[in-house]
Amino acid sequence: MPPRLRATLTALGTPPDPAALEEVVRAIGGSWAELDRLRRTASTPVDVSGTTEAGLRSHLTSQLPCSTGAVKTAWPADGIATRMTTERLVSSIDDLRYPATDDLVVLHEGADGTSVLVLDHEERLTVVRMHGGGHGGAGRGQGPRSP
């Protein structure tokens, strides 16, 4: 487990939420193995290994809608997820990502569909836009759409 992830989330006011973890897994197709399949359909990953924190924040902001609504943020290897605003995620990314240790998965469900953003342990950023609109619009049987 990344160092003090539970304590960090709690300090940010976004404690671990088992229901959020279930929702992320269900949205990607029912298992973490489906995440790899989805990522293969994404456009070319962006290498963020040499990116500054400000640069990473810029990448995240360009891919996630800035809204007061919550995104679900998960650390698959640790079985932990939470809900937080995009603003909280972006402003706290240096406390929430663990390069070379763990993957970070962000699920955003909006009126225009569902996005799955993955910042993996090799510091590659991929985004998959999935069919469906609103909450629960993505899931088993619905594939990604072209960006």
mmCIF file of N, CA, C and O in Angstrom, residues 34-137:
data_model
loop_
_atom_site.group_PDB
_atom_site.id
_atom_site.type_symbol
_atom_site.label_atom_id
_atom_site.label_comp_id
_atom_site.label_asym_id
_atom_site.label_seq_id
_atom_site.Cartn_x
_atom_site.Cartn_y
_atom_site.Cartn_z
ATOM 1 N N GLU A 34 -10.529 -5.900 -16.781
ATOM 2 C CA GLU A 34 -11.167 -5.138 -17.850
ATOM 3 C C GLU A 34 -10.505 -3.784 -18.061
ATOM 4 O O GLU A 34 -10.552 -3.222 -19.148
ATOM 5 N N LEU A 35 -9.874 -3.258 -17.035
ATOM 6 C CA LEU A 35 -9.196 -1.967 -17.163
ATOM 7 C C LEU A 35 -8.084 -2.050 -18.201
ATOM 8 O O LEU A 35 -7.927 -1.140 -19.023
ATOM 9 N N ASP A 36 -7.327 -3.114 -18.199
ATOM 10 C CA ASP A 36 -6.270 -3.276 -19.204
ATOM 11 C C ASP A 36 -6.856 -3.317 -20.613
ATOM 12 O O ASP A 36 -6.314 -2.718 -21.541
ATOM 13 N N ARG A 37 -7.982 -4.026 -20.781
ATOM 14 C CA ARG A 37 -8.630 -4.092 -22.093
ATOM 15 C C ARG A 37 -9.081 -2.701 -22.529
ATOM 16 O O ARG A 37 -8.839 -2.284 -23.661
ATOM 17 N N LEU A 38 -9.695 -1.962 -21.614
ATOM 18 C CA LEU A 38 -10.133 -0.602 -21.940
ATOM 19 C C LEU A 38 -8.968 0.285 -22.328
ATOM 20 O O LEU A 38 -9.047 1.051 -23.292
ATOM 21 N N ARG A 39 -7.893 0.201 -21.585
ATOM 22 C CA ARG A 39 -6.729 1.062 -21.859
ATOM 23 C C ARG A 39 -6.127 0.799 -23.224
ATOM 24 O O ARG A 39 -5.577 1.701 -23.845
ATOM 25 N N ARG A 40 -6.240 -0.423 -23.707
ATOM 26 C CA ARG A 40 -5.714 -0.725 -25.044
ATOM 27 C C ARG A 40 -6.512 -0.016 -26.129
ATOM 28 O O ARG A 40 -6.030 0.146 -27.245
ATOM 29 N N THR A 41 -7.732 0.410 -25.822
ATOM 30 C CA THR A 41 -8.554 1.121 -26.804
ATOM 31 C C THR A 41 -8.323 2.625 -26.763
ATOM 32 O O THR A 41 -8.834 3.340 -27.617
ATOM 33 N N ALA A 42 -7.592 3.096 -25.786
ATOM 34 C CA ALA A 42 -7.346 4.532 -25.632
ATOM 35 C C ALA A 42 -6.349 5.016 -26.675
ATOM 36 O O ALA A 42 -5.596 4.240 -27.241
ATOM 37 N N SER A 43 -6.369 6.320 -26.871
ATOM 38 C CA SER A 43 -5.342 6.892 -27.729
ATOM 39 C C SER A 43 -3.988 6.711 -27.041
ATOM 40 O O SER A 43 -3.907 6.245 -25.906
ATOM 41 N N THR A 44 -2.938 7.082 -27.692
ATOM 42 C CA THR A 44 -1.590 6.891 -27.183
ATOM 43 C C THR A 44 -1.435 7.475 -25.780
ATOM 44 O O THR A 44 -1.793 8.632 -25.540
ATOM 45 N N PRO A 45 -0.891 6.685 -24.867
ATOM 46 C CA PRO A 45 -0.667 7.211 -23.509
ATOM 47 C C PRO A 45 0.314 8.386 -23.533
ATOM 48 O O PRO A 45 1.174 8.471 -24.401
ATOM 49 N N VAL A 46 0.158 9.262 -22.569
ATOM 50 C CA VAL A 46 1.062 10.393 -22.414
ATOM 51 C C VAL A 46 2.072 10.042 -21.336
ATOM 52 O O VAL A 46 1.689 9.654 -20.228
ATOM 53 N N ASP A 47 3.346 10.144 -21.658
ATOM 54 C CA ASP A 47 4.403 9.893 -20.675
ATOM 55 C C ASP A 47 4.540 11.133 -19.800
ATOM 56 O O ASP A 47 4.883 12.205 -20.278
ATOM 57 N N VAL A 48 4.248 10.983 -18.514
ATOM 58 C CA VAL A 48 4.346 12.120 -17.589
ATOM 59 C C VAL A 48 5.504 11.951 -16.612
ATOM 60 O O VAL A 48 5.594 12.665 -15.621
ATOM 61 N N SER A 49 6.424 11.038 -16.917
ATOM 62 C CA SER A 49 7.518 10.748 -15.989
ATOM 63 C C SER A 49 8.428 11.945 -15.741
ATOM 64 O O SER A 49 8.931 12.113 -14.647
ATOM 65 N N GLY A 50 8.625 12.786 -16.724
ATOM 66 C CA GLY A 50 9.483 13.955 -16.529
ATOM 67 C C GLY A 50 8.703 15.233 -16.312
ATOM 68 O O GLY A 50 9.271 16.325 -16.320
ATOM 69 N N THR A 51 7.422 15.092 -16.089
ATOM 70 C CA THR A 51 6.544 16.247 -15.952
ATOM 71 C C THR A 51 6.582 16.798 -14.530
ATOM 72 O O THR A 51 6.592 16.039 -13.564
ATOM 73 N N THR A 52 6.584 18.099 -14.417
ATOM 74 C CA THR A 52 6.514 18.727 -13.095
ATOM 75 C C THR A 52 5.115 18.539 -12.527
ATOM 76 O O THR A 52 4.178 18.167 -13.250
ATOM 77 N N GLU A 53 4.941 18.822 -11.242
ATOM 78 C CA GLU A 53 3.615 18.739 -10.633
ATOM 79 C C GLU A 53 2.650 19.685 -11.339
ATOM 80 O O GLU A 53 1.497 19.335 -11.582
ATOM 81 N N ALA A 54 3.112 20.891 -11.680
ATOM 82 C CA ALA A 54 2.258 21.845 -12.392
ATOM 83 C C ALA A 54 1.858 21.289 -13.761
ATOM 84 O O ALA A 54 0.709 21.435 -14.191
ATOM 85 N N GLY A 55 2.795 20.645 -14.440
ATOM 86 C CA GLY A 55 2.498 20.041 -15.729
ATOM 87 C C GLY A 55 1.501 18.906 -15.612
ATOM 88 O O GLY A 55 0.594 18.766 -16.437
ATOM 89 N N LEU A 56 1.652 18.084 -14.580
ATOM 90 C CA LEU A 56 0.718 16.992 -14.352
ATOM 91 C C LEU A 56 -0.672 17.544 -14.043
ATOM 92 O O LEU A 56 -1.679 17.055 -14.560
ATOM 93 N N ARG A 57 -0.726 18.580 -13.231
ATOM 94 C CA ARG A 57 -2.018 19.213 -12.927
ATOM 95 C C ARG A 57 -2.670 19.709 -14.218
ATOM 96 O O ARG A 57 -3.883 19.588 -14.401
ATOM 97 N N SER A 58 -1.883 20.281 -15.107
ATOM 98 C CA SER A 58 -2.397 20.766 -16.374
ATOM 99 C C SER A 58 -2.964 19.620 -17.211
ATOM 100 O O SER A 58 -4.049 19.742 -17.795
ATOM 101 N N HIS A 59 -2.242 18.505 -17.274
ATOM 102 C CA HIS A 59 -2.729 17.323 -18.008
ATOM 103 C C HIS A 59 -4.056 16.856 -17.421
ATOM 104 O O HIS A 59 -4.999 16.567 -18.161
ATOM 105 N N LEU A 60 -4.129 16.748 -16.107
ATOM 106 C CA LEU A 60 -5.354 16.273 -15.457
ATOM 107 C C LEU A 60 -6.517 17.226 -15.722
ATOM 108 O O LEU A 60 -7.623 16.791 -16.048
ATOM 109 N N THR A 61 -6.261 18.520 -15.589
ATOM 110 C CA THR A 61 -7.308 19.515 -15.800
ATOM 111 C C THR A 61 -7.834 19.465 -17.227
ATOM 112 O O THR A 61 -9.033 19.621 -17.464
ATOM 113 N N SER A 62 -6.952 19.198 -18.187
ATOM 114 C CA SER A 62 -7.393 19.141 -19.581
ATOM 115 C C SER A 62 -8.224 17.897 -19.871
ATOM 116 O O SER A 62 -9.003 17.894 -20.822
ATOM 117 N N GLN A 63 -8.091 16.862 -19.062
ATOM 118 C CA GLN A 63 -8.800 15.609 -19.305
ATOM 119 C C GLN A 63 -10.045 15.411 -18.435
ATOM 120 O O GLN A 63 -10.909 14.616 -18.781
ATOM 121 N N LEU A 64 -10.095 16.106 -17.321
ATOM 122 C CA LEU A 64 -11.238 15.969 -16.412
ATOM 123 C C LEU A 64 -12.004 17.273 -16.374
ATOM 124 O O LEU A 64 -11.417 18.333 -16.210
ATOM 125 N N PRO A 65 -13.304 17.188 -16.494
ATOM 126 C CA PRO A 65 -14.083 18.423 -16.435
ATOM 127 C C PRO A 65 -13.984 19.049 -15.053
ATOM 128 O O PRO A 65 -14.041 18.353 -14.043
ATOM 129 N N CYS A 66 -13.783 20.343 -15.019
ATOM 130 C CA CYS A 66 -13.752 21.045 -13.739
ATOM 131 C C CYS A 66 -15.184 21.267 -13.317
ATOM 132 O O CYS A 66 -15.920 22.000 -13.962
ATOM 133 N N SER A 67 -15.571 20.594 -12.294
ATOM 134 C CA SER A 67 -16.928 20.729 -11.794
ATOM 135 C C SER A 67 -16.905 20.508 -10.295
ATOM 136 O O SER A 67 -15.928 20.042 -9.731
ATOM 137 N N THR A 68 -17.990 20.850 -9.690
ATOM 138 C CA THR A 68 -18.087 20.610 -8.253
ATOM 139 C C THR A 68 -18.554 19.195 -7.979
ATOM 140 O O THR A 68 -18.545 18.752 -6.845
ATOM 141 N N GLY A 69 -18.960 18.475 -9.017
ATOM 142 C CA GLY A 69 -19.375 17.087 -8.849
ATOM 143 C C GLY A 69 -18.197 16.204 -8.494
ATOM 144 O O GLY A 69 -17.043 16.533 -8.752
ATOM 145 N N ALA A 70 -18.495 15.080 -7.922
ATOM 146 C CA ALA A 70 -17.445 14.170 -7.472
ATOM 147 C C ALA A 70 -16.982 13.242 -8.584
ATOM 148 O O ALA A 70 -17.757 12.842 -9.450
ATOM 149 N N VAL A 71 -15.699 12.941 -8.553
ATOM 150 C CA VAL A 71 -15.138 11.856 -9.339
ATOM 151 C C VAL A 71 -14.834 10.741 -8.359
ATOM 152 O O VAL A 71 -14.643 10.979 -7.165
ATOM 153 N N LYS A 72 -14.804 9.542 -8.867
ATOM 154 C CA LYS A 72 -14.402 8.406 -8.034
ATOM 155 C C LYS A 72 -12.946 8.138 -8.340
ATOM 156 O O LYS A 72 -12.556 8.047 -9.498
ATOM 157 N N THR A 73 -12.147 8.049 -7.314
ATOM 158 C CA THR A 73 -10.708 7.872 -7.446
ATOM 159 C C THR A 73 -10.324 6.579 -6.749
ATOM 160 O O THR A 73 -10.696 6.383 -5.589
ATOM 161 N N ALA A 74 -9.602 5.693 -7.452
ATOM 162 C CA ALA A 74 -9.304 4.377 -6.897
ATOM 163 C C ALA A 74 -7.841 4.004 -7.063
ATOM 164 O O ALA A 74 -7.184 4.418 -8.020
ATOM 165 N N TRP A 75 -7.361 3.214 -6.128
ATOM 166 C CA TRP A 75 -6.036 2.619 -6.148
ATOM 167 C C TRP A 75 -6.266 1.113 -6.178
ATOM 168 O O TRP A 75 -6.434 0.469 -5.134
ATOM 169 N N PRO A 76 -6.312 0.500 -7.390
ATOM 170 C CA PRO A 76 -6.707 -0.899 -7.538
ATOM 171 C C PRO A 76 -5.895 -1.890 -6.704
ATOM 172 O O PRO A 76 -6.473 -2.797 -6.097
ATOM 173 N N ALA A 77 -4.587 -1.752 -6.680
ATOM 174 C CA ALA A 77 -3.759 -2.723 -5.961
ATOM 175 C C ALA A 77 -4.046 -2.731 -4.464
ATOM 176 O O ALA A 77 -3.819 -3.731 -3.789
ATOM 177 N N ASP A 78 -4.577 -1.622 -3.968
ATOM 178 C CA ASP A 78 -4.838 -1.501 -2.535
ATOM 179 C C ASP A 78 -6.300 -1.715 -2.184
ATOM 180 O O ASP A 78 -6.647 -1.761 -1.005
ATOM 181 N N GLY A 79 -7.148 -1.800 -3.206
ATOM 182 C CA GLY A 79 -8.565 -1.981 -2.951
ATOM 183 C C GLY A 79 -9.184 -0.803 -2.214
ATOM 184 O O GLY A 79 -10.057 -0.975 -1.371
ATOM 185 N N ILE A 80 -8.722 0.397 -2.534
ATOM 186 C CA ILE A 80 -9.212 1.615 -1.878
ATOM 187 C C ILE A 80 -9.732 2.567 -2.943
ATOM 188 O O ILE A 80 -9.118 2.728 -4.001
ATOM 189 N N ALA A 81 -10.867 3.199 -2.636
ATOM 190 C CA ALA A 81 -11.417 4.236 -3.501
ATOM 191 C C ALA A 81 -12.085 5.282 -2.629
ATOM 192 O O ALA A 81 -12.392 5.042 -1.463
ATOM 193 N N THR A 82 -12.293 6.440 -3.228
ATOM 194 C CA THR A 82 -12.973 7.536 -2.546
ATOM 195 C C THR A 82 -13.670 8.395 -3.573
ATOM 196 O O THR A 82 -13.496 8.203 -4.777
ATOM 197 N N ARG A 83 -14.451 9.335 -3.097
ATOM 198 C CA ARG A 83 -15.088 10.337 -3.953
ATOM 199 C C ARG A 83 -14.492 11.688 -3.580
ATOM 200 O O ARG A 83 -14.324 11.981 -2.397
ATOM 201 N N MET A 84 -14.188 12.468 -4.593
ATOM 202 C CA MET A 84 -13.675 13.816 -4.346
ATOM 203 C C MET A 84 -13.968 14.681 -5.552
ATOM 204 O O MET A 84 -14.243 14.161 -6.633
ATOM 205 N N THR A 85 -13.889 15.988 -5.379
ATOM 206 C CA THR A 85 -14.073 16.868 -6.519
ATOM 207 C C THR A 85 -12.831 16.805 -7.400
ATOM 208 O O THR A 85 -11.733 16.460 -6.938
ATOM 209 N N THR A 86 -13.023 17.166 -8.649
ATOM 210 C CA THR A 86 -11.883 17.259 -9.566
ATOM 211 C C THR A 86 -10.870 18.251 -9.022
ATOM 212 O O THR A 86 -9.664 18.004 -9.058
ATOM 213 N N GLU A 87 -11.368 19.346 -8.500
ATOM 214 C CA GLU A 87 -10.483 20.366 -7.943
ATOM 215 C C GLU A 87 -9.618 19.796 -6.815
ATOM 216 O O GLU A 87 -8.414 20.051 -6.758
ATOM 217 N N ARG A 88 -10.215 19.014 -5.927
ATOM 218 C CA ARG A 88 -9.462 18.400 -4.817
ATOM 219 C C ARG A 88 -8.416 17.433 -5.362
ATOM 220 O O ARG A 88 -7.279 17.418 -4.908
ATOM 221 N N LEU A 89 -8.799 16.623 -6.329
ATOM 222 C CA LEU A 89 -7.859 15.668 -6.921
ATOM 223 C C LEU A 89 -6.669 16.398 -7.534
ATOM 224 O O LEU A 89 -5.513 16.066 -7.246
ATOM 225 N N VAL A 90 -6.951 17.394 -8.357
ATOM 226 C CA VAL A 90 -5.873 18.107 -9.049
ATOM 227 C C VAL A 90 -4.974 18.831 -8.052
ATOM 228 O O VAL A 90 -3.748 18.765 -8.146
ATOM 229 N N SER A 91 -5.560 19.496 -7.082
ATOM 230 C CA SER A 91 -4.750 20.265 -6.132
ATOM 231 C C SER A 91 -3.951 19.370 -5.187
ATOM 232 O O SER A 91 -2.928 19.788 -4.656
ATOM 233 N N SER A 92 -4.380 18.126 -5.007
ATOM 234 C CA SER A 92 -3.714 17.217 -4.070
ATOM 235 C C SER A 92 -2.951 16.093 -4.757
ATOM 236 O O SER A 92 -2.526 15.138 -4.096
ATOM 237 N N ILE A 93 -2.780 16.186 -6.071
ATOM 238 C CA ILE A 93 -2.205 15.061 -6.811
ATOM 239 C C ILE A 93 -0.833 14.647 -6.282
ATOM 240 O O ILE A 93 -0.508 13.463 -6.265
ATOM 241 N N ASP A 94 -0.039 15.579 -5.795
ATOM 242 C CA ASP A 94 1.286 15.205 -5.288
ATOM 243 C C ASP A 94 1.181 14.353 -4.027
ATOM 244 O O ASP A 94 2.095 13.592 -3.722
ATOM 245 N N ASP A 95 0.062 14.419 -3.309
ATOM 246 C CA ASP A 95 -0.149 13.581 -2.134
ATOM 247 C C ASP A 95 -0.835 12.267 -2.478
ATOM 248 O O ASP A 95 -0.864 11.351 -1.660
ATOM 249 N N LEU A 96 -1.402 12.171 -3.685
ATOM 250 C CA LEU A 96 -2.250 11.035 -4.031
ATOM 251 C C LEU A 96 -1.654 10.079 -5.054
ATOM 252 O O LEU A 96 -2.181 8.998 -5.257
ATOM 253 N N ARG A 97 -0.595 10.456 -5.702
ATOM 254 C CA ARG A 97 0.000 9.532 -6.670
ATOM 255 C C ARG A 97 1.312 9.004 -6.116
ATOM 256 O O ARG A 97 2.039 9.695 -5.405
ATOM 257 N N TYR A 98 1.572 7.780 -6.484
ATOM 258 C CA TYR A 98 2.745 7.082 -5.964
ATOM 259 C C TYR A 98 3.492 6.463 -7.140
ATOM 260 O O TYR A 98 3.319 5.288 -7.437
ATOM 261 N N PRO A 99 4.293 7.260 -7.851
ATOM 262 C CA PRO A 99 5.006 6.752 -9.023
ATOM 263 C C PRO A 99 5.813 5.495 -8.688
ATOM 264 O O PRO A 99 6.374 5.377 -7.604
ATOM 265 N N ALA A 100 5.815 4.580 -9.615
ATOM 266 C CA ALA A 100 6.550 3.312 -9.517
ATOM 267 C C ALA A 100 5.985 2.392 -8.449
ATOM 268 O O ALA A 100 6.539 1.330 -8.204
ATOM 269 N N THR A 101 4.877 2.763 -7.818
ATOM 270 C CA THR A 101 4.322 1.937 -6.762
ATOM 271 C C THR A 101 2.915 1.466 -7.078
ATOM 272 O O THR A 101 2.581 0.321 -6.849
ATOM 273 N N ASP A 102 2.078 2.350 -7.576
ATOM 274 C CA ASP A 102 0.663 2.022 -7.696
ATOM 275 C C ASP A 102 0.030 2.791 -8.840
ATOM 276 O O ASP A 102 0.551 3.806 -9.280
ATOM 277 N N ASP A 103 -1.108 2.283 -9.302
ATOM 278 C CA ASP A 103 -1.882 2.967 -10.322
ATOM 279 C C ASP A 103 -2.977 3.783 -9.658
ATOM 280 O O ASP A 103 -3.507 3.405 -8.607
ATOM 281 N N LEU A 104 -3.341 4.874 -10.294
ATOM 282 C CA LEU A 104 -4.432 5.730 -9.852
ATOM 283 C C LEU A 104 -5.473 5.733 -10.961
ATOM 284 O O LEU A 104 -5.145 6.011 -12.119
ATOM 285 N N VAL A 105 -6.715 5.393 -10.633
ATOM 286 C CA VAL A 105 -7.800 5.337 -11.604
ATOM 287 C C VAL A 105 -8.845 6.360 -11.197
ATOM 288 O O VAL A 105 -9.263 6.392 -10.038
ATOM 289 N N VAL A 106 -9.267 7.181 -12.150
ATOM 290 C CA VAL A 106 -10.268 8.207 -11.887
ATOM 291 C C VAL A 106 -11.443 7.972 -12.829
ATOM 292 O O VAL A 106 -11.269 7.896 -14.040
ATOM 293 N N LEU A 107 -12.617 7.871 -12.249
ATOM 294 C CA LEU A 107 -13.837 7.667 -13.015
ATOM 295 C C LEU A 107 -14.685 8.931 -12.919
ATOM 296 O O LEU A 107 -15.016 9.381 -11.816
ATOM 297 N N HIS A 108 -14.995 9.503 -14.081
ATOM 298 C CA HIS A 108 -15.885 10.660 -14.130
ATOM 299 C C HIS A 108 -17.108 10.286 -14.937
ATOM 300 O O HIS A 108 -16.994 9.835 -16.081
ATOM 301 N N GLU A 109 -18.274 10.443 -14.338
ATOM 302 C CA GLU A 109 -19.529 10.186 -15.027
ATOM 303 C C GLU A 109 -20.251 11.519 -15.202
ATOM 304 O O GLU A 109 -20.478 12.228 -14.225
ATOM 305 N N GLY A 110 -20.555 11.841 -16.436
ATOM 306 C CA GLY A 110 -21.221 13.111 -16.709
ATOM 307 C C GLY A 110 -22.280 12.952 -17.772
ATOM 308 O O GLY A 110 -22.484 11.866 -18.320
ATOM 309 N N ALA A 111 -22.924 14.043 -18.087
ATOM 310 C CA ALA A 111 -23.997 14.026 -19.076
ATOM 311 C C ALA A 111 -23.501 13.591 -20.450
ATOM 312 O O ALA A 111 -24.260 13.029 -21.235
ATOM 313 N N ASP A 112 -22.236 13.826 -20.738
ATOM 314 C CA ASP A 112 -21.683 13.470 -22.045
ATOM 315 C C ASP A 112 -21.028 12.094 -22.055
ATOM 316 O O ASP A 112 -20.397 11.720 -23.029
ATOM 317 N N GLY A 113 -21.145 11.337 -20.989
ATOM 318 C CA GLY A 113 -20.590 9.988 -20.942
ATOM 319 C C GLY A 113 -19.689 9.784 -19.753
ATOM 320 O O GLY A 113 -19.649 10.596 -18.825
ATOM 321 N N THR A 114 -18.975 8.697 -19.791
ATOM 322 C CA THR A 114 -18.087 8.307 -18.705
ATOM 323 C C THR A 114 -16.648 8.307 -19.210
ATOM 324 O O THR A 114 -16.378 7.826 -20.304
ATOM 325 N N SER A 115 -15.761 8.853 -18.395
ATOM 326 C CA SER A 115 -14.331 8.840 -18.701
ATOM 327 C C SER A 115 -13.604 8.054 -17.636
ATOM 328 O O SER A 115 -13.908 8.187 -16.448
ATOM 329 N N VAL A 116 -12.645 7.264 -18.070
ATOM 330 C CA VAL A 116 -11.765 6.541 -17.157
ATOM 331 C C VAL A 116 -10.350 7.030 -17.443
ATOM 332 O O VAL A 116 -9.831 6.838 -18.531
ATOM 333 N N LEU A 117 -9.766 7.681 -16.455
ATOM 334 C CA LEU A 117 -8.403 8.187 -16.558
ATOM 335 C C LEU A 117 -7.524 7.306 -15.688
ATOM 336 O O LEU A 117 -7.888 7.000 -14.552
ATOM 337 N N VAL A 118 -6.399 6.872 -16.226
ATOM 338 C CA VAL A 118 -5.466 6.040 -15.466
ATOM 339 C C VAL A 118 -4.083 6.685 -15.499
ATOM 340 O O VAL A 118 -3.557 6.994 -16.564
ATOM 341 N N LEU A 119 -3.544 6.899 -14.324
ATOM 342 C CA LEU A 119 -2.156 7.328 -14.169
ATOM 343 C C LEU A 119 -1.455 6.124 -13.572
ATOM 344 O O LEU A 119 -1.628 5.808 -12.403
ATOM 345 N N ASP A 120 -0.714 5.414 -14.418
ATOM 346 C CA ASP A 120 -0.173 4.138 -13.959
ATOM 347 C C ASP A 120 1.183 4.272 -13.273
ATOM 348 O O ASP A 120 1.777 5.350 -13.257
ATOM 349 N N HIS A 121 1.646 3.155 -12.725
ATOM 350 C CA HIS A 121 2.892 3.140 -11.951
ATOM 351 C C HIS A 121 4.117 3.401 -12.819
ATOM 352 O O HIS A 121 5.179 3.704 -12.290
ATOM 353 N N GLU A 122 3.961 3.303 -14.131
ATOM 354 C CA GLU A 122 5.061 3.634 -15.043
ATOM 355 C C GLU A 122 4.952 5.081 -15.523
ATOM 356 O O GLU A 122 5.639 5.479 -16.450
ATOM 357 N N GLU A 123 4.073 5.835 -14.885
ATOM 358 C CA GLU A 123 3.868 7.261 -15.143
ATOM 359 C C GLU A 123 3.389 7.547 -16.569
ATOM 360 O O GLU A 123 3.826 8.480 -17.216
ATOM 361 N N ARG A 124 2.443 6.708 -16.993
ATOM 362 C CA ARG A 124 1.752 6.937 -18.264
ATOM 363 C C ARG A 124 0.318 7.315 -17.938
ATOM 364 O O ARG A 124 -0.320 6.699 -17.089
ATOM 365 N N LEU A 125 -0.185 8.311 -18.639
ATOM 366 C CA LEU A 125 -1.542 8.786 -18.454
ATOM 367 C C LEU A 125 -2.371 8.368 -19.654
ATOM 368 O O LEU A 125 -2.023 8.702 -20.794
ATOM 369 N N THR A 126 -3.443 7.610 -19.420
ATOM 370 C CA THR A 126 -4.358 7.233 -20.491
ATOM 371 C C THR A 126 -5.769 7.636 -20.095
ATOM 372 O O THR A 126 -6.117 7.639 -18.917
ATOM 373 N N VAL A 127 -6.560 7.962 -21.116
ATOM 374 C CA VAL A 127 -7.952 8.334 -20.893
ATOM 375 C C VAL A 127 -8.806 7.576 -21.897
ATOM 376 O O VAL A 127 -8.508 7.560 -23.087
ATOM 377 N N VAL A 128 -9.866 6.956 -21.392
ATOM 378 C CA VAL A 128 -10.834 6.264 -22.235
ATOM 379 C C VAL A 128 -12.177 6.938 -22.026
ATOM 380 O O VAL A 128 -12.624 7.091 -20.890
ATOM 381 N N ARG A 129 -12.785 7.363 -23.116
ATOM 382 C CA ARG A 129 -14.131 7.931 -23.079
ATOM 383 C C ARG A 129 -15.088 6.809 -23.475
ATOM 384 O O ARG A 129 -14.918 6.198 -24.529
ATOM 385 N N MET A 130 -16.054 6.543 -22.617
ATOM 386 C CA MET A 130 -16.964 5.429 -22.853
ATOM 387 C C MET A 130 -18.348 5.937 -23.239
ATOM 388 O O MET A 130 -18.741 7.029 -22.866
ATOM 389 N N HIS A 131 -19.081 5.081 -23.967
ATOM 390 C CA HIS A 131 -20.458 5.405 -24.354
ATOM 391 C C HIS A 131 -21.332 5.519 -23.115
ATOM 392 O O HIS A 131 -21.024 4.977 -22.068
ATOM 393 N N GLY A 132 -22.427 6.162 -23.295
ATOM 394 C CA GLY A 132 -23.412 6.266 -22.219
ATOM 395 C C GLY A 132 -23.357 7.631 -21.600
ATOM 396 O O GLY A 132 -22.336 8.289 -21.580
ATOM 397 N N GLY A 133 -24.447 8.056 -21.079
ATOM 398 C CA GLY A 133 -24.507 9.357 -20.441
ATOM 399 C C GLY A 133 -24.975 9.233 -19.018
ATOM 400 O O GLY A 133 -25.661 8.302 -18.648
ATOM 401 N N GLY A 134 -24.580 10.144 -18.203
ATOM 402 C CA GLY A 134 -25.043 10.192 -16.826
ATOM 403 C C GLY A 134 -24.443 9.103 -15.982
ATOM 404 O O GLY A 134 -23.600 8.336 -16.410
ATOM 405 N N HIS A 135 -24.902 9.019 -14.763
ATOM 406 C CA HIS A 135 -24.379 8.046 -13.819
ATOM 407 C C HIS A 135 -24.747 6.638 -14.238
ATOM 408 O O HIS A 135 -25.876 6.351 -14.589
ATOM 409 N N GLY A 136 -23.750 5.775 -14.198
ATOM 410 C CA GLY A 136 -23.972 4.383 -14.532
ATOM 411 C C GLY A 136 -24.059 4.139 -16.022
ATOM 412 O O GLY A 136 -24.437 3.064 -16.444
ATOM 413 N N GLY A 137 -23.732 5.103 -16.856
ATOM 414 C CA GLY A 137 -23.858 4.969 -18.297
ATOM 415 C C GLY A 137 -22.863 4.023 -18.913
ATOM 416 O O GLY A 137 -23.069 3.514 -19.992
#
